Short mmCIF file of C-alpha atoms in Angstrom, two decimals:
data_model
loop_
_atom_site.label_atom_id
_atom_site.label_comp_id
_atom_site.label_asym_id
_atom_site.label_seq_id
_atom_site.Cartn_x
_atom_site.Cartn_y
_atom_site.Cartn_z
CA MET R 1 116.37 147.85 60.93
CA SER R 2 114.25 151.07 60.33
CA GLN R 3 116.63 153.91 61.26
CA LYS R 4 118.34 154.96 57.60
CA PHE R 5 121.81 153.93 58.09
CA SER R 6 121.95 149.97 59.10
CA LEU R 7 125.29 148.27 60.26
CA LEU R 8 125.68 144.83 59.53
CA ASP R 9 128.65 142.53 60.97
CA CYS R 10 129.68 139.71 59.05
CA THR R 11 132.43 138.41 60.86
CA LEU R 12 130.85 134.82 61.68
CA ARG R 13 130.31 134.86 57.39
CA ASP R 14 133.50 136.72 56.03
CA GLY R 15 135.38 135.51 58.83
CA ALA R 16 134.38 131.96 58.00
CA TYR R 17 137.49 132.23 55.24
CA ILE R 18 140.23 132.80 57.69
CA VAL R 19 138.74 129.65 59.75
CA ASN R 20 137.35 126.91 57.78
CA ALA R 21 133.84 128.21 59.48
CA ASP R 22 135.34 126.21 62.77
CA PHE R 23 135.17 129.93 65.54
CA GLY R 24 134.17 127.23 68.05
CA GLU R 25 130.88 127.20 70.08
CA ASN R 26 131.19 129.51 72.37
CA VAL R 27 133.02 131.94 70.23
CA ILE R 28 130.15 132.00 67.95
CA LYS R 29 127.97 132.82 70.70
CA GLY R 30 130.01 134.57 72.54
CA ILE R 31 130.24 136.74 68.71
CA ILE R 32 126.17 137.11 68.23
CA HIS R 33 125.58 137.84 71.76
CA LYS R 34 127.92 140.86 71.63
CA LEU R 35 126.90 142.21 68.40
CA GLN R 36 123.47 141.97 70.10
CA GLN R 37 123.74 144.02 72.98
CA ALA R 38 125.79 146.28 70.97
CA LYS R 39 122.76 147.12 69.07
CA VAL R 40 123.75 146.24 65.82
CA ASP R 41 120.97 146.18 63.48
CA ILE R 42 122.32 143.00 61.06
CA ILE R 43 124.21 140.30 62.56
CA GLU R 44 125.28 137.81 59.65
CA CYS R 45 126.01 134.20 61.31
CA GLY R 46 127.34 132.99 58.46
CA TRP R 47 126.44 130.38 55.71
CA LEU R 48 124.03 128.05 54.45
CA LYS R 49 126.00 125.03 52.67
CA ASN R 50 124.71 122.05 51.11
CA THR R 51 126.73 119.60 53.80
CA SER R 52 125.43 118.54 57.42
CA HIS R 53 126.30 121.17 59.80
CA GLN R 54 129.62 120.20 62.25
CA LYS R 55 128.89 121.73 66.03
CA GLY R 56 131.39 124.79 66.51
CA THR R 57 130.98 125.87 62.89
CA THR R 58 129.35 128.97 60.96
CA PHE R 59 128.41 126.64 57.98
CA TYR R 60 124.55 125.34 58.85
CA HIS R 61 122.73 123.02 56.40
CA VAL R 62 119.32 124.58 57.85
CA PRO R 63 118.32 127.85 59.29
CA SER R 64 117.51 125.91 63.02
CA GLU R 65 120.94 124.62 62.99
CA LEU R 66 121.71 128.64 64.36
CA GLU R 67 119.75 128.38 66.98
CA GLN R 68 122.03 126.12 69.40
CA TYR R 69 124.29 129.25 69.11
CA ILE R 70 121.71 132.46 70.01
CA ILE R 71 121.58 132.76 73.45
CA GLU R 72 118.44 135.11 73.31
CA LYS R 73 117.03 136.46 70.65
CA ASP R 74 116.85 139.93 70.44
CA GLU R 75 113.56 141.21 68.05
CA SER R 76 115.47 144.67 67.16
CA CYS R 77 118.03 142.94 65.59
CA LEU R 78 117.92 140.88 62.06
CA TYR R 79 119.94 137.39 61.91
CA CYS R 80 121.01 136.58 58.45
CA VAL R 81 122.63 134.09 56.64
CA MET R 82 124.51 134.09 53.24
CA VAL R 83 123.79 131.90 50.25
CA ASP R 84 126.09 131.09 47.17
CA TRP R 85 124.20 131.91 43.88
CA ASP R 86 125.11 128.10 42.53
CA ARG R 87 126.10 126.85 45.66
CA TYR R 88 123.01 125.65 48.15
CA ASP R 89 119.90 123.47 47.06
CA THR R 90 116.99 125.53 49.03
CA SER R 91 114.68 122.54 48.30
CA PHE R 92 117.00 121.93 51.93
CA LEU R 93 115.72 125.22 53.16
CA THR R 94 113.15 124.97 55.85
CA TYR R 95 110.04 127.58 56.06
CA CYS R 96 111.20 130.47 58.66
CA ASP R 97 109.70 129.64 62.30
CA GLY R 98 111.18 133.23 63.98
CA LYS R 99 113.68 131.58 66.21
CA SER R 100 116.37 131.63 63.81
CA VAL R 101 117.46 132.85 60.42
CA ASP R 102 115.47 136.24 59.42
CA ALA R 103 116.56 137.14 56.13
CA VAL R 104 118.64 135.11 53.68
CA ARG R 105 121.47 136.94 51.44
CA VAL R 106 122.09 135.70 47.82
CA VAL R 107 125.78 136.56 46.49
CA PHE R 108 126.22 136.19 42.62
CA PRO R 109 129.06 137.31 40.45
CA HIS R 110 128.82 139.93 37.52
CA GLY R 111 126.49 138.33 34.91
CA LYS R 112 124.33 136.12 36.88
CA CYS R 113 121.52 138.35 38.06
CA MET R 114 118.82 136.45 36.80
CA GLU R 115 120.16 132.95 37.93
CA ALA R 116 120.02 134.79 41.49
CA ILE R 117 116.83 136.02 41.58
CA GLN R 118 115.17 132.59 40.42
CA ILE R 119 117.24 131.43 43.93
CA GLY R 120 115.60 134.63 45.50
CA LYS R 121 112.29 133.98 44.42
CA GLN R 122 112.71 130.28 46.17
CA ILE R 123 113.55 131.60 49.54
CA ARG R 124 111.11 134.09 49.80
CA LYS R 125 108.33 131.45 49.26
CA LYS R 126 109.77 130.07 52.39
CA GLY R 127 109.02 133.29 54.72
CA TYR R 128 112.95 134.58 54.23
CA GLN R 129 113.33 138.26 53.57
CA VAL R 130 115.91 138.47 51.00
CA PHE R 131 118.88 140.66 50.26
CA PHE R 132 121.17 139.84 47.09
CA GLN R 133 124.83 140.99 46.75
CA ALA R 134 126.00 141.50 43.29
CA ALA R 135 130.23 141.15 43.62
CA ASN R 136 132.89 142.33 41.64
CA THR R 137 130.16 145.55 41.17
CA LEU R 138 132.83 147.47 39.76
CA ALA R 139 132.81 145.22 36.20
CA TYR R 140 129.17 146.87 35.70
CA SER R 141 129.18 148.84 32.71
CA GLU R 142 126.40 151.89 33.05
CA GLU R 143 123.90 149.59 30.47
CA GLU R 144 124.16 146.29 33.13
CA LEU R 145 123.95 148.98 36.25
CA ILE R 146 120.63 149.91 34.60
CA GLU R 147 119.25 146.36 33.91
CA LEU R 148 120.81 145.13 37.09
CA ALA R 149 118.77 147.99 38.64
CA VAL R 150 115.25 146.43 36.34
CA LEU R 151 115.88 142.91 37.59
CA MET R 152 115.80 144.41 41.32
CA ASN R 153 113.02 146.62 40.76
CA GLU R 154 110.68 143.50 39.78
CA PHE R 155 111.48 141.42 42.62
CA GLU R 156 111.82 144.19 45.58
CA PRO R 157 114.46 142.74 47.99
CA MET R 158 114.85 144.22 50.73
CA GLY R 159 118.09 145.40 49.66
CA LEU R 160 120.62 145.01 46.85
CA SER R 161 124.66 145.25 47.91
CA VAL R 162 127.19 146.71 45.65
CA VAL R 163 130.50 145.13 46.32
CA ASP R 164 133.78 145.98 45.99
CA THR R 165 135.18 141.95 45.50
CA PHE R 166 138.84 142.94 44.78
CA GLY R 167 139.33 145.97 46.49
CA ALA R 168 139.95 147.85 43.68
CA MET R 169 137.29 150.37 43.57
CA TYR R 170 138.47 154.67 43.89
CA GLU R 171 135.66 157.17 45.25
CA GLU R 172 134.61 158.01 41.73
CA ASP R 173 134.21 154.42 41.34
CA LEU R 174 131.69 154.15 43.76
CA GLU R 175 130.17 157.42 43.19
CA ARG R 176 129.00 156.19 39.34
CA ILE R 177 127.88 152.61 40.68
CA VAL R 178 125.41 154.04 43.51
CA LYS R 179 124.95 157.39 41.44
CA THR R 180 123.10 155.47 38.63
CA LEU R 181 121.44 153.20 41.06
CA ASP R 182 120.05 155.61 43.25
CA VAL R 183 118.03 157.07 40.32
CA LEU R 184 116.87 153.69 39.34
CA LEU R 185 116.06 151.52 42.11
CA LYS R 186 112.78 151.66 44.15
CA GLU R 187 112.73 153.53 46.90
CA LYS R 188 112.17 151.23 49.57
CA ILE R 189 115.13 148.85 48.09
CA ARG R 190 117.84 149.59 50.72
CA LEU R 191 121.00 150.27 49.13
CA GLY R 192 124.52 148.17 50.53
CA PHE R 193 127.65 148.50 50.45
CA HIS R 194 130.56 145.38 51.33
CA SER R 195 133.96 146.57 50.78
CA HIS R 196 137.34 144.61 51.07
CA ASN R 197 141.02 146.36 52.39
CA ASN R 198 142.68 145.96 49.63
CA GLN R 199 144.06 149.30 49.09
CA GLN R 200 143.72 150.27 52.40
CA LEU R 201 140.90 152.13 51.33
CA SER R 202 137.65 149.94 53.24
CA PHE R 203 136.53 152.07 55.42
CA ALA R 204 137.48 155.64 54.10
CA LEU R 205 135.01 153.59 50.79
CA THR R 206 132.48 153.05 53.74
CA MET R 207 132.54 156.57 55.30
CA PHE R 208 131.89 158.15 51.62
CA PHE R 209 129.14 155.82 50.82
CA VAL R 210 127.51 156.77 54.24
CA LYS R 211 128.10 160.69 53.36
CA TYR R 212 126.52 160.05 49.86
CA PHE R 213 122.93 159.25 51.26
CA ALA R 214 123.07 161.44 54.32
CA ASN R 215 120.64 163.93 52.81
CA MET R 216 119.03 161.12 50.46
CA ASN R 217 115.71 159.34 51.67
CA ARG R 218 117.24 156.36 50.37
CA LYS R 219 117.73 153.72 53.53
CA ILE R 220 121.41 151.79 53.02
CA ILE R 221 123.55 149.14 54.88
CA VAL R 222 126.89 149.22 55.28
CA ASP R 223 128.96 145.65 55.65
CA ALA R 224 131.84 145.65 58.17
CA SER R 225 133.37 143.24 60.25
CA LEU R 226 135.52 142.60 63.72
CA CYS R 227 139.16 143.72 63.35
CA GLY R 228 137.98 143.77 59.76
CA MET R 229 138.33 139.93 59.73
CA GLY R 230 137.63 138.60 56.15
CA ARG R 231 139.04 136.75 53.80
CA GLY R 232 142.65 138.17 51.80
CA ALA R 233 142.85 141.80 52.89
CA GLY R 234 139.92 142.09 55.01
CA ASN R 235 136.90 144.29 55.20
CA ALA R 236 136.23 147.41 56.74
CA THR R 237 136.25 147.55 60.92
CA THR R 238 133.38 146.87 62.92
CA GLU R 239 134.84 149.08 65.64
CA LEU R 240 135.74 152.11 63.30
CA VAL R 241 132.29 152.00 61.88
CA ILE R 242 130.92 152.18 64.35
CA SER R 243 132.86 155.57 66.32
CA PHE R 244 132.15 157.00 62.94
CA LEU R 245 128.56 156.36 63.06
CA ASN R 246 128.48 157.73 66.63
CA LYS R 247 130.27 160.68 66.13
CA SER R 248 128.90 161.83 62.81
CA TYR R 249 125.05 160.79 62.77
CA CYS R 250 124.17 159.99 66.12
CA SER R 251 124.04 156.43 66.18
CA ASN R 252 123.79 154.99 69.23
CA TYR R 253 126.13 151.57 68.91
CA ASN R 254 127.76 150.77 71.89
CA LEU R 255 131.02 150.65 70.92
CA ASP R 256 132.32 149.02 74.73
CA ILE R 257 130.63 146.05 74.14
CA ILE R 258 132.51 145.57 70.87
CA MET R 259 135.70 146.47 72.54
CA ASP R 260 134.88 143.29 75.03
CA ALA R 261 133.84 141.50 71.84
CA ILE R 262 137.32 142.52 70.64
CA ASP R 263 139.16 141.44 73.56
CA ILE R 264 137.05 138.31 74.58
CA TYR R 265 136.78 136.62 70.98
CA MET R 266 138.75 138.39 68.52
CA THR R 267 142.42 138.94 70.16
CA GLY R 268 142.84 134.70 70.33
CA LEU R 269 141.65 134.65 66.60
CA GLN R 270 144.61 137.25 65.68
CA GLU R 271 147.19 135.14 67.17
CA LYS R 272 146.15 132.21 65.14
CA TYR R 273 145.21 133.45 61.96
CA GLN R 274 146.63 136.34 59.30
CA TRP R 275 144.17 138.82 57.31
CA GLY R 276 144.13 142.47 57.04
CA TYR R 277 145.73 144.47 54.10
CA SER R 278 149.47 142.93 52.38
CA THR R 279 150.97 144.48 49.66
CA GLU R 280 150.05 140.93 47.88
CA TYR R 281 146.37 141.79 48.28
CA PHE R 282 147.69 145.24 47.30
CA ILE R 283 148.12 143.41 43.89
CA ALA R 284 144.94 141.47 44.16
CA GLY R 285 143.08 144.99 43.71
CA LEU R 286 145.61 146.49 41.92
CA TYR R 287 144.81 143.85 38.80
CA CYS R 288 140.82 143.00 40.29
CA CYS R 289 142.46 139.62 40.98
CA HIS R 290 140.47 136.71 43.04
CA VAL R 291 142.13 136.84 46.11
CA ASN R 292 142.61 132.46 45.89
CA ASN R 293 145.15 133.66 43.62
CA ILE R 294 147.08 135.32 45.79
CA ALA R 295 147.14 133.09 48.65
CA TYR R 296 147.99 130.29 46.49
CA LEU R 297 151.12 131.68 45.44
CA ARG R 298 151.69 133.02 48.55
CA LYS R 299 151.80 129.39 50.56
CA ASN R 300 153.35 127.15 47.37
CA HIS R 301 155.95 129.23 46.00
CA ARG R 302 156.56 132.22 49.16
CA THR R 303 157.22 134.72 45.65
CA THR R 304 158.01 137.91 46.26
CA ALA R 305 155.76 140.92 45.49
CA LYS R 306 157.12 141.73 42.67
CA GLU R 307 157.29 137.99 40.93
CA MET R 308 153.47 138.13 41.68
CA LYS R 309 152.67 140.89 40.45
CA ASN R 310 154.63 139.89 37.59
CA ILE R 311 152.58 136.48 37.39
CA ILE R 312 149.50 138.21 37.87
CA ASP R 313 150.12 140.77 35.18
CA SER R 314 150.96 138.16 33.09
CA LEU R 315 147.04 136.41 33.07
CA SER R 316 143.91 137.56 31.08
CA GLU R 317 141.48 140.14 32.82
CA GLU R 318 139.47 137.23 33.13
CA GLU R 319 142.00 134.87 34.19
CA ARG R 320 142.86 137.24 36.99
CA LYS R 321 138.81 137.00 38.13
CA ARG R 322 138.79 133.55 38.87
CA TYR R 323 140.87 130.80 40.39
CA ASP R 324 142.97 128.12 38.05
CA TYR R 325 145.38 127.06 40.63
CA ASP R 326 147.20 124.79 36.94
CA LEU R 327 147.15 128.00 35.03
CA LEU R 328 148.89 129.69 38.01
CA GLU R 329 151.54 126.87 38.36
CA GLN R 330 151.93 127.23 34.81
CA LYS R 331 152.62 130.84 35.12
CA TYR R 332 154.70 130.63 37.64
CA THR R 333 157.61 128.09 36.53
CA GLU R 334 157.42 130.26 33.68
CA ASN R 335 158.18 133.29 35.35
CA GLN R 336 161.05 130.81 37.48
CA ASN R 337 162.34 129.04 35.06
CA ARG R 338 163.75 131.57 32.57
CA LEU R 339 166.51 129.99 30.56
CA VAL R 340 169.82 131.30 30.18
CA ASP R 341 172.90 130.48 28.60
CA ASP R 342 174.98 129.75 31.98
CA GLU R 343 176.94 127.34 29.90
CA ASP R 344 180.26 130.23 30.53
CA ALA R 345 179.26 130.50 34.22
CA ILE R 346 179.29 127.14 34.88
CA LYS R 347 182.92 126.64 33.50
CA LYS R 348 184.12 129.70 35.52
CA ILE R 349 182.53 128.35 38.38
CA LYS R 350 184.05 124.72 37.98
CA ALA R 351 187.33 126.20 37.34
CA LYS R 352 187.57 128.52 40.25
CA ILE R 353 186.35 125.55 42.46
CA LYS R 354 188.24 122.11 41.17
CA ASP R 355 190.04 119.81 43.43
CA LYS R 356 189.14 122.41 46.74
CA THR R 357 187.23 122.15 49.69
CA ILE R 358 183.95 124.78 49.55
CA LEU R 359 183.28 126.35 52.90
CA LEU R 360 179.57 127.59 52.94
CA ILE R 361 179.14 130.26 55.44
CA ALA R 362 175.21 130.68 55.31
CA PRO R 363 173.33 134.03 57.76
CA GLY R 364 172.47 131.96 61.06
CA LYS R 365 174.11 133.35 64.25
CA SER R 366 177.02 130.90 64.54
CA SER R 367 178.74 132.67 61.90
CA ILE R 368 179.34 135.52 64.25
CA SER R 369 179.20 133.32 66.90
CA GLU R 370 181.95 130.96 66.09
CA LYS R 371 184.02 133.18 64.18
CA ASP R 372 186.95 132.41 65.62
CA LYS R 373 186.73 128.57 64.30
CA ILE R 374 185.21 129.50 61.08
CA MET R 375 188.24 131.60 60.73
CA ARG R 376 191.11 129.37 62.04
CA PHE R 377 189.40 126.67 59.28
CA ILE R 378 189.88 128.97 56.45
CA GLU R 379 193.50 129.72 57.02
CA LYS R 380 194.30 125.28 57.59
CA LYS R 381 191.96 124.43 54.90
CA ASP R 382 191.93 127.51 52.59
CA PRO R 383 188.57 126.64 51.19
CA VAL R 384 186.72 128.61 48.25
CA VAL R 385 184.10 130.65 50.50
CA ILE R 386 180.24 131.39 49.48
CA ALA R 387 178.14 133.24 51.21
CA VAL R 388 174.49 132.02 51.42
CA ASN R 389 172.14 134.03 50.07
CA ALA R 390 173.75 136.91 52.62
CA LEU R 391 176.75 138.61 53.84
CA VAL R 392 177.99 137.96 56.73
CA PRO R 393 180.54 141.27 57.30
CA ASP R 394 184.52 140.13 58.58
CA TYR R 395 184.61 137.56 55.94
CA LYS R 396 186.55 137.35 52.91
CA TYR R 397 184.02 135.49 50.20
CA ASP R 398 185.14 134.07 46.72
CA PHE R 399 181.83 133.88 45.60
CA LEU R 400 177.81 135.46 46.99
CA PHE R 401 175.52 132.95 46.39
CA LEU R 402 172.14 134.41 45.76
CA THR R 403 168.30 132.64 45.07
CA ASN R 404 166.02 135.60 46.17
CA LYS R 405 165.96 139.16 45.06
CA ILE R 406 164.98 140.73 48.14
CA ARG R 407 168.26 139.50 49.44
CA TYR R 408 169.61 140.20 46.19
CA ASP R 409 168.39 143.94 47.05
CA TYR R 410 169.41 144.19 51.02
CA ALA R 411 173.23 143.13 50.12
CA LYS R 412 173.48 145.49 47.52
CA ASP R 413 172.05 147.95 49.90
CA ALA R 414 174.04 147.29 53.35
CA TYR R 415 177.14 145.84 52.32
CA MET R 416 177.52 147.84 48.87
CA LYS R 417 181.51 147.64 48.69
CA GLN R 418 181.84 144.15 50.27
CA PHE R 419 178.70 143.44 47.39
CA ASN R 420 180.56 144.96 44.44
CA LYS R 421 183.87 143.42 45.14
CA THR R 422 182.47 139.66 45.84
CA GLN R 423 181.91 137.90 42.65
CA LYS R 424 177.97 136.38 42.83
CA ILE R 425 176.47 133.10 41.62
CA ILE R 426 172.87 134.47 40.66
CA LEU R 427 169.99 132.13 39.65
CA SER R 428 167.85 132.96 36.77
CA ASN R 429 164.40 133.55 39.10
CA ILE R 430 166.46 136.43 39.73
CA LYS R 431 167.55 138.31 36.59
CA ILE R 432 168.42 136.90 33.18
CA SER R 433 170.56 139.91 32.37
CA PRO R 434 174.17 139.67 34.37
CA GLU R 435 175.60 142.86 35.28
CA ALA R 436 179.65 142.67 35.55
CA GLY R 437 180.80 140.21 38.45
CA GLU R 438 177.52 138.12 38.24
CA LEU R 439 177.32 134.65 37.04
CA LEU R 440 174.01 133.57 36.20
CA VAL R 441 173.09 129.86 36.40
CA ASN R 442 169.75 128.06 35.29
CA TYR R 443 166.83 127.90 38.10
CA ASN R 444 166.45 124.22 37.67
CA ARG R 445 170.13 123.42 38.64
CA ALA R 446 169.25 124.05 41.93
CA ILE R 447 166.40 122.83 43.17
CA LYS R 448 164.36 119.88 43.67
CA ARG R 449 160.59 120.53 44.02
CA GLY R 450 158.06 118.38 46.43
CA TRP R 451 158.13 120.25 49.52
CA GLU R 452 156.44 124.44 49.83
CA HIS R 453 160.36 125.56 51.23
CA PHE R 454 162.19 123.73 48.35
CA ASP R 455 164.24 126.66 47.87
CA ASN R 456 165.98 127.02 51.07
CA ALA R 457 169.17 128.72 49.82
CA VAL R 458 171.51 126.67 50.99
CA ILE R 459 169.75 123.31 49.81
CA CYS R 460 170.17 124.64 46.66
CA CYS R 461 173.69 125.81 47.21
CA LEU R 462 174.52 122.48 47.91
CA ARG R 463 172.17 120.48 44.81
CA LEU R 464 174.12 123.27 42.63
CA LEU R 465 177.58 122.19 43.99
CA ASN R 466 176.41 118.28 43.53
CA ASN R 467 175.76 118.99 39.69
CA LEU R 468 179.31 120.37 39.43
CA LYS R 469 180.62 116.95 41.11
CA VAL R 470 181.91 118.56 43.96
CA ASN R 471 182.74 116.36 46.68
CA SER R 472 184.17 118.23 50.05
CA ILE R 473 182.00 120.72 51.84
CA ALA R 474 182.00 122.33 55.48
CA ILE R 475 178.69 124.44 56.51
CA ALA R 476 178.87 127.46 59.01
CA GLY R 477 176.05 129.71 59.86
CA PHE R 478 173.54 126.92 59.09
CA ASP R 479 171.04 126.59 62.47
CA GLY R 480 168.39 126.53 62.16
CA PHE R 481 165.53 128.84 62.95
CA LYS R 482 164.66 130.26 66.45
CA THR R 483 161.39 131.19 68.21
CA LYS R 484 161.54 134.71 66.90
CA TYR R 485 162.91 135.88 63.53
CA ASN R 486 165.47 138.33 64.75
CA GLU R 487 167.55 135.36 67.22
CA SER R 488 168.25 133.42 64.29
CA TYR R 489 170.38 135.63 61.85
CA ALA R 490 174.07 137.23 62.74
CA ASP R 491 171.87 140.22 61.13
CA SER R 492 169.19 141.23 62.63
CA ALA R 493 167.67 143.35 60.03
CA LEU R 494 168.36 140.72 57.44
CA PRO R 495 165.31 140.47 55.59
CA THR R 496 162.37 137.40 56.42
CA ILE R 497 161.71 135.51 52.96
CA ASN R 498 159.65 132.98 54.66
CA GLY R 499 156.65 135.33 56.32
CA ASN R 500 154.80 134.38 59.04
CA VAL R 501 154.98 131.28 59.58
CA ASN R 502 155.63 128.23 62.27
CA TRP R 503 159.62 128.31 63.07
CA GLU R 504 159.28 124.19 64.25
CA GLN R 505 157.53 122.94 61.39
CA LEU R 506 159.74 125.39 58.78
CA ASN R 507 163.00 123.75 60.66
CA GLN R 508 161.70 120.09 60.37
CA GLU R 509 160.43 120.74 56.63
CA ILE R 510 164.21 122.03 56.18
CA LYS R 511 165.64 119.12 58.14
CA GLU R 512 163.40 116.86 56.15
CA ILE R 513 164.79 118.63 52.44
CA TYR R 514 168.41 118.66 53.23
CA TRP R 515 168.00 114.32 54.52
CA ASN R 516 166.57 113.81 51.09
CA TYR R 517 169.75 115.52 49.66
CA ARG R 518 172.05 114.08 51.60
CA GLN R 519 170.47 110.49 50.95
CA SER R 520 171.15 110.92 47.11
CA THR R 521 174.16 112.41 48.04
CA SER R 522 175.75 109.98 51.09
CA ASP R 523 177.99 107.84 48.72
CA ASN R 524 179.96 111.21 46.50
CA ILE R 525 180.18 113.66 48.66
CA ASN R 526 181.60 114.54 52.28
CA VAL R 527 179.97 117.42 54.29
CA LEU R 528 181.86 118.81 57.55
CA PHE R 529 179.62 121.00 59.88
CA LEU R 530 181.95 123.60 62.17
CA THR R 531 179.17 125.21 63.62
CA GLU R 532 175.96 123.02 65.54
CA SER R 533 173.03 122.71 63.67
CA TYR R 534 169.28 122.07 63.42
CA PHE R 535 169.69 119.69 60.34
CA ILE R 536 173.07 117.40 60.57
CA ALA R 537 172.17 113.89 59.23
CA LYS R 538 173.63 110.79 60.24
CA ASN R 539 176.04 110.46 57.51
CA ASP R 540 177.35 114.51 58.16
CA PHE R 541 180.71 115.08 60.54
CA ILE R 542 181.07 117.20 63.24
CA TYR R 543 184.50 119.66 62.96
CA GLN R 544 186.60 118.87 65.41
CA GLU R 545 189.81 121.11 65.74
CA GLY R 546 193.04 119.76 65.97
#
């Protein structure tokens, strides 16, 4: 690690967030070995934790547990692990024996530098090199950067890294920070940069950081990970950084071996797990928001980007930087449960559906493939026809029932004429001020929580109709999801509102929700399926013509 530019690969440490550290024995061994062969300067092999080590994971209790994953230690490479300033008891730390961990990086939040240094002193006494990570460095004022530099100079770590925790930095932000630290830090202390890709700037900022110090004396460290693997929006990618350093600064990293590592070990991980830039993580960067808040809203409520932005915007600056799931749940509920005076809307819907059979046309592919059968039913029974969360062309509807802003906007743009001439029933999570032809209904009339996908549009519509005392319903196009999203719908361009999910599990959950609904209504409502469906309950009827 003597050269001016040092590359640190943090795949096994930052990527641990994605796989709960459970990479598997062979993957850990293979990634470390390939990074060694590629001449990466520093390999961050995982975390030190208070819990016991589980084989095949990159959470270690003591440094010697790393040794089993190093096929043959390369003396030109530095092997390090990370500790959270308050989440590892250093009394567990054994003395450095040179067989596994060489260095420990101590990460600490804004305002906790002195506490981290105390941890660093205990680690150094055990013979390890010490590096520090100043999380959320963007939050530091000029005075705080000066104080940080003074404390670091007293300790003299091997390095101090600037961390763009929320992926919120622009070049001018990074320049302000490193300019101050470079002037004040002792020259022997390496300055590092750890980026996050919330605004698609991770690689650009890494290049800027390298270029900034290209003609200066200070040695620097840049963090990257294979395929950018890391929590939330991920990091700068090792392959891009290596290509840049080789081309622009005559570095000698072996890109071919890095590509081998990606082909052998990362492709499988990419098939199973998700990371990297997304609109949701852009919102995290925009508001300097902890990624756990984004992950919670996405997983538990499948919020739209705009809903997520509104919820995060409602948090204070301090609330955004931590994650309080109870608070998030409160803010989500406040956002969704916007109360509207819907009594007039309910009266109009009741007047239209009184003593009528209701036909729900969901957007499944069978709503097109079984069109003739559905049309004969309409001619024979004269039902009130409700389109559910999407317009399937060629039908005439009495209502369009909408539960989701994305589907509202798509129907309005894609089928403008039909949208404008169809009366809409809109839940209050979409809007609270109706336009012409819109009937707003309170969100809580149509939902029952308790499942991840509790807001399935067909079931929401059924729950609303149950509240309105409807007792005869026919359903078409409520098919179930196929293995590919665009195979499931009559309109293959219909925007997804389910994200990257396991379709089989989604079908099973919706079936459970639907059966729960039927159990609560079995004595007072008849449901007739006009088309085949994965969700048919035992007390439902299959329509037979004739």
